[in-house]
Short mmCIF file of C-alpha atoms in Angstrom, two decimals:
data_model
loop_
_atom_site.label_atom_id
_atom_site.label_comp_id
_atom_site.label_asym_id
_atom_site.label_seq_id
_atom_site.Cartn_x
_atom_site.Cartn_y
_atom_site.Cartn_z
CA MET A 1044 -82.98 138.58 236.76
CA LYS A 1045 -81.43 135.15 236.66
CA ILE A 1046 -78.91 136.31 233.91
CA LEU A 1047 -77.90 139.29 236.10
CA ALA A 1048 -77.38 137.06 239.12
CA ILE A 1049 -75.16 134.75 237.06
CA ALA A 1050 -73.22 137.75 235.76
CA VAL A 1051 -72.66 139.11 239.27
CA LEU A 1052 -71.48 135.67 240.58
CA LEU A 1053 -69.11 135.35 237.58
CA ALA A 1054 -67.62 138.84 238.17
CA LEU A 1055 -67.20 138.00 241.90
CA ALA A 1056 -65.44 134.75 241.03
CA ILE A 1057 -63.07 136.59 238.67
CA PHE A 1058 -62.34 139.20 241.30
CA LEU A 1059 -61.59 136.55 243.95
CA VAL A 1060 -59.18 134.84 241.56
CA LEU A 1061 -57.39 138.03 240.82
CA TYR A 1062 -57.31 138.88 244.46
CA VAL A 1063 -55.80 135.63 245.53
CA THR A 1064 -53.27 135.83 242.80
CA LEU A 1065 -52.22 139.33 243.76
CA ILE A 1066 -51.95 138.42 247.55
CA GLY A 1067 -49.90 135.39 246.56
CA ARG A 1068 -47.48 137.48 244.44
CA ARG A 1069 -46.99 140.03 247.20
CA ARG A 1070 -46.42 137.35 249.78
CA LEU A 1071 -43.86 135.72 247.48
CA ALA A 1072 -42.09 139.11 246.88
CA GLN A 1073 -41.97 139.80 250.68
CA ARG A 1074 -40.50 136.37 251.42
CA THR A 1075 -37.75 136.57 248.78
CA THR A 1076 -36.85 140.16 249.40
CA THR A 1077 -34.82 139.18 252.44
CA LEU A 1078 -33.17 136.27 250.56
CA VAL A 1079 -32.25 137.92 247.19
CA PRO A 1080 -30.72 141.43 246.87
CA VAL A 1081 -31.73 143.96 244.27
CA PRO A 1082 -29.99 142.94 241.07
CA PRO A 1083 -27.23 145.29 239.75
CA PRO A 1084 -28.50 147.97 237.22
CA VAL A 1085 -27.54 148.04 233.64
CA PRO A 1086 -24.09 149.91 233.55
CA GLY A 1087 -24.55 153.59 233.10
CA GLY A 1088 -21.40 153.77 231.13
CA GLY A 1089 -22.76 151.37 228.61
CA VAL A 1090 -22.13 147.67 227.98
CA GLY A 1091 -19.42 146.15 225.91
CA PRO A 1092 -19.70 145.25 222.19
CA VAL A 1093 -22.14 142.45 221.29
CA ARG A 1094 -20.66 138.91 221.20
CA PHE A 1095 -23.93 137.12 220.52
CA GLY A 1096 -27.52 138.31 219.81
CA PRO A 1097 -29.74 140.03 220.38
CA LEU A 1098 -32.13 137.07 220.37
CA GLU A 1099 -35.92 137.01 220.89
CA ALA A 1100 -36.72 134.95 223.90
CA VAL A 1101 -39.10 134.41 226.74
CA TYR A 1102 -37.85 135.22 230.19
CA VAL A 1103 -39.24 132.34 232.15
CA SER A 1104 -38.23 133.04 235.69
CA THR A 1105 -35.47 133.34 238.26
CA THR A 1106 -35.39 130.76 241.06
CA LEU A 1107 -33.21 130.12 244.06
CA HIS A 1108 -30.25 127.93 243.04
CA GLY A 1109 -30.86 124.26 243.79
CA ASP A 1110 -34.60 124.46 243.80
CA TRP A 1111 -36.17 125.26 240.51
CA LEU A 1112 -39.66 125.49 242.06
CA ALA A 1113 -38.50 128.23 244.42
CA ARG A 1114 -39.48 131.18 242.21
CA VAL A 1115 -37.97 134.55 243.22
CA GLY A 1116 -40.84 137.00 243.45
CA ALA A 1117 -38.83 139.98 244.66
CA HIS A 1118 -37.64 142.70 242.38
CA GLY A 1119 -39.74 141.44 239.50
CA LEU A 1120 -37.46 138.47 238.96
CA GLY A 1121 -40.37 135.99 238.87
CA ASP A 1122 -42.29 137.80 236.33
CA ARG A 1123 -42.53 135.93 232.99
CA SER A 1124 -42.09 138.28 229.96
CA SER A 1125 -40.92 138.45 226.35
CA ALA A 1126 -37.35 139.60 226.10
CA LEU A 1127 -34.34 140.37 223.88
CA VAL A 1128 -31.23 138.66 225.07
CA SER A 1129 -27.66 139.62 224.17
CA VAL A 1130 -24.08 138.65 225.40
CA HIS A 1131 -21.65 141.43 225.60
CA ASP A 1132 -17.78 141.46 225.81
CA GLY A 1133 -16.08 143.42 228.52
CA GLY A 1134 -13.37 146.02 228.05
CA PRO A 1135 -9.72 145.68 228.89
CA GLY A 1136 -8.96 144.42 232.38
CA PHE A 1137 -12.62 143.74 233.25
CA ASP A 1138 -12.00 145.30 236.69
CA GLY A 1139 -10.65 148.59 235.29
CA PRO A 1140 -12.03 151.29 233.11
CA GLY A 1141 -13.77 150.31 229.97
CA PHE A 1142 -17.00 148.48 228.98
CA ASP A 1143 -18.70 145.96 231.20
CA GLY A 1144 -19.18 142.34 229.97
CA GLY A 1145 -22.21 140.26 230.73
CA VAL A 1146 -25.69 139.13 229.65
CA LEU A 1147 -28.32 141.82 229.02
CA ILE A 1148 -32.03 140.71 229.23
CA GLU A 1149 -34.32 143.44 227.97
CA ARG A 1150 -37.76 142.65 229.15
CA ASP A 1151 -41.16 143.76 227.91
CA GLY A 1152 -43.23 145.19 230.71
CA ALA A 1153 -40.55 144.59 233.40
CA GLN A 1154 -37.24 146.08 234.37
CA ASP A 1155 -34.20 145.04 232.21
CA LEU A 1156 -31.99 142.54 233.86
CA TRP A 1157 -28.13 142.85 233.73
CA VAL A 1158 -26.04 139.77 234.61
CA PRO A 1159 -22.40 140.82 235.02
CA VAL A 1160 -19.88 138.35 233.79
CA ASN A 1161 -18.09 138.26 237.15
CA ALA A 1162 -21.34 137.11 238.70
CA ILE A 1163 -22.01 134.21 236.29
CA ARG A 1164 -21.17 130.77 237.62
CA SER A 1165 -22.30 128.54 234.69
CA ALA A 1166 -24.58 128.26 231.66
CA GLY A 1167 -26.39 125.13 230.37
CA LEU A 1168 -29.55 123.63 229.05
CA ALA A 1169 -32.42 122.18 231.10
CA PRO A 1170 -36.00 120.77 230.44
CA GLY A 1171 -37.75 123.28 232.54
CA MET A 1172 -38.05 125.38 235.75
CA ALA A 1173 -40.61 127.06 238.08
CA GLY A 1174 -43.37 124.65 237.12
CA LYS A 1175 -42.90 125.00 233.32
CA TYR A 1176 -41.66 121.94 231.53
CA VAL A 1177 -40.76 122.45 227.89
CA GLY A 1178 -38.94 119.27 227.13
CA ALA A 1179 -35.26 118.21 226.94
CA ASP A 1180 -32.76 121.03 226.53
CA GLY A 1181 -35.64 123.53 226.06
CA LEU A 1182 -34.33 126.27 228.40
CA VAL A 1183 -31.12 128.05 228.71
CA VAL A 1184 -30.31 128.35 232.45
CA LEU A 1185 -27.75 130.96 233.83
CA THR A 1186 -26.54 130.33 237.23
CA TRP A 1187 -25.27 133.56 238.81
CA ALA A 1188 -24.73 135.34 242.11
CA VAL A 1189 -26.78 138.42 242.75
CA PRO A 1190 -24.17 140.69 244.54
CA GLU A 1191 -24.84 141.86 248.07
CA ALA A 1192 -26.98 145.05 248.26
CA ASP A 1193 -28.87 147.04 250.96
CA GLY A 1194 -27.77 144.69 253.71
CA VAL A 1195 -29.06 141.49 251.96
CA ALA A 1196 -26.33 138.89 251.45
CA ALA A 1197 -25.38 137.78 248.05
CA ALA A 1198 -27.63 134.94 246.70
CA LEU A 1199 -27.02 132.31 244.11
CA VAL A 1200 -29.91 132.01 241.64
CA ASP A 1201 -30.88 130.32 238.31
CA THR A 1202 -32.36 132.37 235.52
CA GLY A 1203 -34.30 130.49 232.76
CA LEU A 1204 -34.57 131.66 229.13
CA ARG A 1205 -36.40 130.07 226.16
CA THR A 1206 -35.16 131.49 222.90
CA ARG A 1207 -37.65 131.77 220.08
CA ARG A 1208 -35.47 129.60 217.78
CA ALA A 1209 -34.34 126.30 219.16
CA GLU A 1210 -31.01 126.51 217.23
CA ASP A 1211 -30.03 129.62 219.17
CA ARG A 1212 -29.95 127.90 222.61
CA GLY A 1213 -26.69 126.20 222.02
CA GLY A 1214 -25.09 129.31 220.61
CA LEU A 1215 -26.26 131.32 223.56
CA VAL A 1216 -24.69 128.84 226.03
CA ASP A 1217 -21.51 128.77 224.11
CA ALA A 1218 -21.25 132.61 223.92
CA VAL A 1219 -21.71 132.81 227.70
CA ARG A 1220 -19.08 130.07 228.23
CA HIS A 1221 -16.69 131.76 225.88
CA LEU A 1222 -17.25 135.06 227.83
CA LEU A 1223 -16.41 133.34 231.10
CA ALA A 1224 -13.35 131.73 229.61
CA ALA A 1225 -12.11 135.22 228.44
CA GLN A 1226 -12.52 136.67 231.91
CA GLN A 1227 -10.94 133.64 233.70
CA PRO A 1228 -8.55 131.87 231.41
CA GLN A 1229 -7.45 129.55 234.17
CA GLN A 1230 -11.01 128.25 234.55
CA ALA A 1231 -11.80 128.17 230.78
CA GLN A 1232 -14.80 125.92 230.02
CA GLU A 1233 -14.87 123.43 227.12
CA PRO A 1234 -16.48 124.90 224.05
CA GLN A 1235 -18.33 121.75 223.39
CA GLN A 1236 -22.03 121.12 222.71
CA PRO A 1237 -23.84 122.53 225.76
CA GLN A 1238 -24.65 119.95 228.45
CA GLN A 1239 -27.84 119.87 230.32
CA ALA A 1240 -27.56 122.06 233.51
CA GLN A 1241 -26.84 120.09 236.60
CA HIS A 1242 -29.52 120.01 239.30
CA PRO A 1243 -29.46 118.15 242.62
CA GLN A 1244 -33.18 117.15 242.39
CA GLN A 1245 -34.90 115.00 239.83
CA TYR A 1246 -36.88 117.76 238.22
CA PRO A 1247 -39.99 117.70 240.45
CA TYR A 1248 -41.74 120.22 238.24
CA GLN A 1249 -41.99 117.60 235.45
CA GLN A 1250 -44.66 115.76 237.53
CA GLU A 1251 -46.45 119.01 238.33
CA ALA A 1252 -46.57 120.13 234.77
CA ARG A 1253 -48.26 116.87 233.42
#
């Protein structure tokens, strides 16, 4: 009888933890649905030729730009998952007919994420985000603008990726920077060793992760 009671209490505790987690995820999704539009779908006409990748990686999260603890729960953007990441060149003219350029993140158990080149603002390296600290230059962070959709204004966000092989991180950042330079020659970025992504705060998640 005592064993049965313990088993019932344990099952109840597990249920409560799952319930609280589910409610928290739903509330987070509801809050950020009005802040971040639905991301653009993967182009139906196909993406451009591969410039770099695909690479095995972990999709860590997407957060509001400027606050790497503000995880975006809407549209599955806050869901951590395994992924394949590839950088694709665009077709002639970029705005005309042809293939679309950008970064394709194919996620396991979640909807694929397409980041168009004209939405990307920067690419760099960072020690962590969304409460996950992995050490200096451990994450590739893409800063991009989710285009306006369904009446929700465009939003600037940061998407964090941790490649399986450490040596691929610099190559991924360089590939994105070269893609930006090809689209906007007047704003070409220096193809140097990737620098740590700039952030206005002093990484508050470092303290949280310890």
